[in-house]
PDB file of C-alpha atoms in Angstrom:
ATOM      1  CA  MET A   1      -0.173  -0.197  -0.404  1.00 46.00           C
ATOM      2  CA  PRO A   2       1.331   3.558  -0.998  1.00 51.00           C
ATOM      3  CA  LEU A   3       2.832   5.664   1.923  1.00 48.00           C
ATOM      4  CA  ALA A   4       0.465   8.154   0.551  1.00 51.00           C
ATOM      5  CA  ARG A   5      -2.901   6.602   1.202  1.00 50.00           C
ATOM      6  CA  ILE A   6      -1.905   5.138   4.951  1.00 52.00           C
ATOM      7  CA  PHE A   7      -1.100   9.088   5.775  1.00 54.00           C
ATOM      8  CA  HIS A   8      -3.550  10.400   4.277  1.00 55.00           C
ATOM      9  CA  PRO A   9      -6.914  11.211   6.586  1.00 58.00           C
ATOM     10  CA  LEU A  10      -9.560  10.536   4.213  1.00 58.00           C
ATOM     11  CA  PRO A  11      -8.151   9.280   0.528  1.00 60.00           C
ATOM     12  CA  HIS A  12     -11.525   8.902  -1.439  1.00 62.00           C
ATOM     13  CA  LEU A  13     -12.141  13.180  -0.487  1.00 64.00           C
ATOM     14  CA  ASP A  14     -10.319  13.495  -3.573  1.00 72.00           C
ATOM     15  CA  ARG A  15     -12.171  11.510  -5.620  1.00 74.00           C
ATOM     16  CA  LEU A  16     -15.163  12.900  -4.561  1.00 68.00           C
ATOM     17  CA  ASN A  17     -14.029  16.491  -4.617  1.00 70.00           C
ATOM     18  CA  ARG A  18     -12.681  16.161  -8.623  1.00 73.00           C
ATOM     19  CA  SER A  19     -16.110  14.788  -9.399  1.00 74.00           C
ATOM     20  CA  ILE A  20     -18.780  16.917  -7.841  1.00 74.00           C
ATOM     21  CA  ALA A  21     -16.498  20.073 -10.004  1.00 71.00           C
ATOM     22  CA  ARG A  22     -16.285  18.023 -13.017  1.00 74.00           C
ATOM     23  CA  ALA A  23     -20.680  18.067 -12.144  1.00 73.00           C
ATOM     24  CA  LEU A  24     -20.700  21.569 -11.574  1.00 75.00           C
ATOM     25  CA  ASP A  25     -18.798  22.629 -14.469  1.00 72.00           C
ATOM     26  CA  VAL A  26     -21.515  21.093 -16.579  1.00 74.00           C
ATOM     27  CA  PHE A  27     -23.842  23.567 -14.892  1.00 79.00           C
ATOM     28  CA  LEU A  28     -21.900  26.367 -14.678  1.00 82.00           C
ATOM     29  CA  PRO A  29     -18.594  25.976 -16.799  1.00 89.00           C
ATOM     30  CA  PRO A  30     -15.893  28.571 -16.142  1.00 89.00           C
ATOM     31  CA  ARG A  31     -15.735  31.996 -17.693  1.00 90.00           C
ATOM     32  CA  CYS A  32     -13.457  34.552 -17.882  1.00 92.00           C
ATOM     33  CA  ILE A  33     -13.597  36.863 -15.656  1.00 88.00           C
ATOM     34  CA  LEU A  34     -13.769  39.723 -17.426  1.00 90.00           C
ATOM     35  CA  CYS A  35     -16.145  38.851 -21.395  1.00 91.00           C
ATOM     36  CA  GLY A  36     -17.592  36.066 -19.560  1.00 90.00           C
ATOM     37  CA  THR A  37     -16.301  33.187 -22.475  1.00 93.00           C
ATOM     38  CA  ARG A  38     -16.020  30.211 -22.239  1.00 93.00           C
ATOM     39  CA  VAL A  39     -12.732  28.841 -20.883  1.00 92.00           C
ATOM     40  CA  GLN A  40     -10.369  26.276 -19.207  1.00 90.00           C
ATOM     41  CA  ASP A  41     -10.198  26.733 -16.220  1.00 87.00           C
ATOM     42  CA  HIS A  42     -12.368  29.074 -13.250  1.00 84.00           C
ATOM     43  CA  GLY A  43     -10.834  31.679 -12.196  1.00 85.00           C
ATOM     44  CA  ALA A  44      -9.046  32.389 -15.832  1.00 89.00           C
ATOM     45  CA  LEU A  45      -8.399  34.774 -18.921  1.00 92.00           C
ATOM     46  CA  CYS A  46      -9.622  34.462 -21.910  1.00 94.00           C
ATOM     47  CA  LEU A  47      -6.816  34.901 -24.873  1.00 95.00           C
ATOM     48  CA  THR A  48      -8.330  38.279 -25.832  1.00 95.00           C
ATOM     49  CA  CYS A  49      -8.189  39.646 -22.353  1.00 93.00           C
ATOM     50  CA  TRP A  50      -5.268  38.759 -21.299  1.00 94.00           C
ATOM     51  CA  ASN A  51      -3.237  40.033 -24.526  1.00 95.00           C
ATOM     52  CA  GLY A  52      -5.090  43.122 -23.224  1.00 93.00           C
ATOM     53  CA  ILE A  53      -3.083  43.825 -20.275  1.00 93.00           C
ATOM     54  CA  ARG A  54      -0.308  46.115 -20.853  1.00 92.00           C
ATOM     55  CA  PHE A  55       2.447  44.159 -18.382  1.00 93.00           C
ATOM     56  CA  LEU A  56       5.271  46.538 -17.339  1.00 91.00           C
ATOM     57  CA  VAL A  57       8.896  45.684 -18.085  1.00 92.00           C
ATOM     58  CA  PRO A  58      12.092  47.342 -17.767  1.00 92.00           C
ATOM     59  CA  PRO A  59      13.637  49.401 -17.847  1.00 95.00           C
ATOM     60  CA  ALA A  60      12.020  51.715 -14.894  1.00 94.00           C
ATOM     61  CA  CYS A  61      12.531  54.173 -12.431  1.00 95.00           C
ATOM     62  CA  ALA A  62      14.736  52.278 -10.036  1.00 94.00           C
ATOM     63  CA  GLN A  63      12.227  53.401  -7.263  1.00 95.00           C
ATOM     64  CA  CYS A  64       8.454  53.632  -8.078  1.00 94.00           C
ATOM     65  CA  GLY A  65       9.051  51.262 -11.143  1.00 93.00           C
ATOM     66  CA  GLN A  66       7.296  53.887 -13.679  1.00 92.00           C
ATOM     67  CA  PRO A  67       8.815  52.660 -16.973  1.00 92.00           C
ATOM     68  CA  PHE A  68      10.388  54.654 -19.334  1.00 94.00           C
ATOM     69  CA  PRO A  69      10.466  54.676 -23.253  1.00 93.00           C
ATOM     70  CA  TYR A  70      13.985  54.309 -23.285  1.00 93.00           C
ATOM     71  CA  ASP A  71      17.160  53.020 -21.365  1.00 94.00           C
ATOM     72  CA  PRO A  72      18.400  55.612 -19.684  1.00 93.00           C
ATOM     73  CA  GLY A  73      21.151  53.092 -17.325  1.00 90.00           C
ATOM     74  CA  PRO A  74      21.041  51.021 -14.576  1.00 89.00           C
ATOM     75  CA  LYS A  75      19.186  52.911 -11.089  1.00 91.00           C
ATOM     76  CA  VAL A  76      18.320  55.951 -13.020  1.00 95.00           C
ATOM     77  CA  LEU A  77      15.034  57.591 -10.701  1.00 96.00           C
ATOM     78  CA  CYS A  78      12.407  59.795 -12.601  1.00 95.00           C
ATOM     79  CA  PRO A  79      11.295  62.817 -12.176  1.00 95.00           C
ATOM     80  CA  SER A  80       8.908  62.098  -9.849  1.00 95.00           C
ATOM     81  CA  CYS A  81      11.309  60.411  -7.739  1.00 96.00           C
ATOM     82  CA  ILE A  82      13.824  62.914  -7.702  1.00 96.00           C
ATOM     83  CA  ALA A  83      11.212  65.992  -7.122  1.00 97.00           C
ATOM     84  CA  GLU A  84       9.903  64.562  -4.474  1.00 96.00           C
ATOM     85  CA  PRO A  85      11.282  61.078  -3.081  1.00 95.00           C
ATOM     86  CA  PRO A  86       8.019  58.688  -2.202  1.00 96.00           C
ATOM     87  CA  PRO A  87       8.342  57.393   1.689  1.00 96.00           C
ATOM     88  CA  PHE A  88       9.479  53.944   0.455  1.00 95.00           C
ATOM     89  CA  ASP A  89      12.468  52.156  -0.853  1.00 94.00           C
ATOM     90  CA  ARG A  90      11.361  50.366  -3.990  1.00 94.00           C
ATOM     91  CA  ALA A  91       7.705  49.370  -5.454  1.00 93.00           C
ATOM     92  CA  ARG A  92       6.697  47.355  -8.003  1.00 93.00           C
ATOM     93  CA  ALA A  93       3.654  46.560 -10.543  1.00 92.00           C
ATOM     94  CA  ALA A  94       2.981  43.893 -12.207  1.00 92.00           C
ATOM     95  CA  PHE A  95       0.834  45.499 -15.028  1.00 93.00           C
ATOM     96  CA  ALA A  96      -0.272  49.531 -16.003  1.00 90.00           C
ATOM     97  CA  TYR A  97      -3.076  50.199 -14.161  1.00 91.00           C
ATOM     98  CA  ASP A  98      -5.633  51.904 -16.993  1.00 92.00           C
ATOM     99  CA  ASP A  99      -9.389  51.007 -18.055  1.00 90.00           C
ATOM    100  CA  HIS A 100      -8.738  47.160 -19.382  1.00 89.00           C
ATOM    101  CA  SER A 101      -6.656  46.146 -16.170  1.00 92.00           C
ATOM    102  CA  ARG A 102      -9.224  48.405 -13.871  1.00 93.00           C
ATOM    103  CA  ARG A 103     -11.782  46.230 -14.473  1.00 90.00           C
ATOM    104  CA  LEU A 104      -9.306  42.660 -13.663  1.00 89.00           C
ATOM    105  CA  VAL A 105      -8.377  44.798 -10.290  1.00 91.00           C
ATOM    106  CA  LEU A 106     -12.340  45.154  -9.707  1.00 90.00           C
ATOM    107  CA  ALA A 107     -13.200  41.514 -11.050  1.00 83.00           C
ATOM    108  CA  LEU A 108     -10.948  40.261  -9.078  1.00 80.00           C
ATOM    109  CA  LYS A 109     -11.538  42.110  -5.879  1.00 83.00           C
ATOM    110  CA  HIS A 110     -15.781  41.736  -6.020  1.00 76.00           C
TER     111      HIS A 110
END
């Protein structure tokens, strides 16, 4: 007998949970959290909505992460951080907060 079965308190619950999830997917199929298009997994985005997200990549301000249009070099600060240094050493965001990503943030929040 596999060791996992000996120590798993209720091994049959895993199969039951998967069966229930598959049955629910028939009545409530997974949908994109932004547009409602059918997707493979719950809580996922469709390809169109995923491609609409503007991910932030370097080059960016070394302190606040504000994107630069060109690479000014390492550890360069943006004009805002130079004029009024923020109370933190470093901050980063995964994507730009715009109309498209705002809908994503609100969908995840609510």
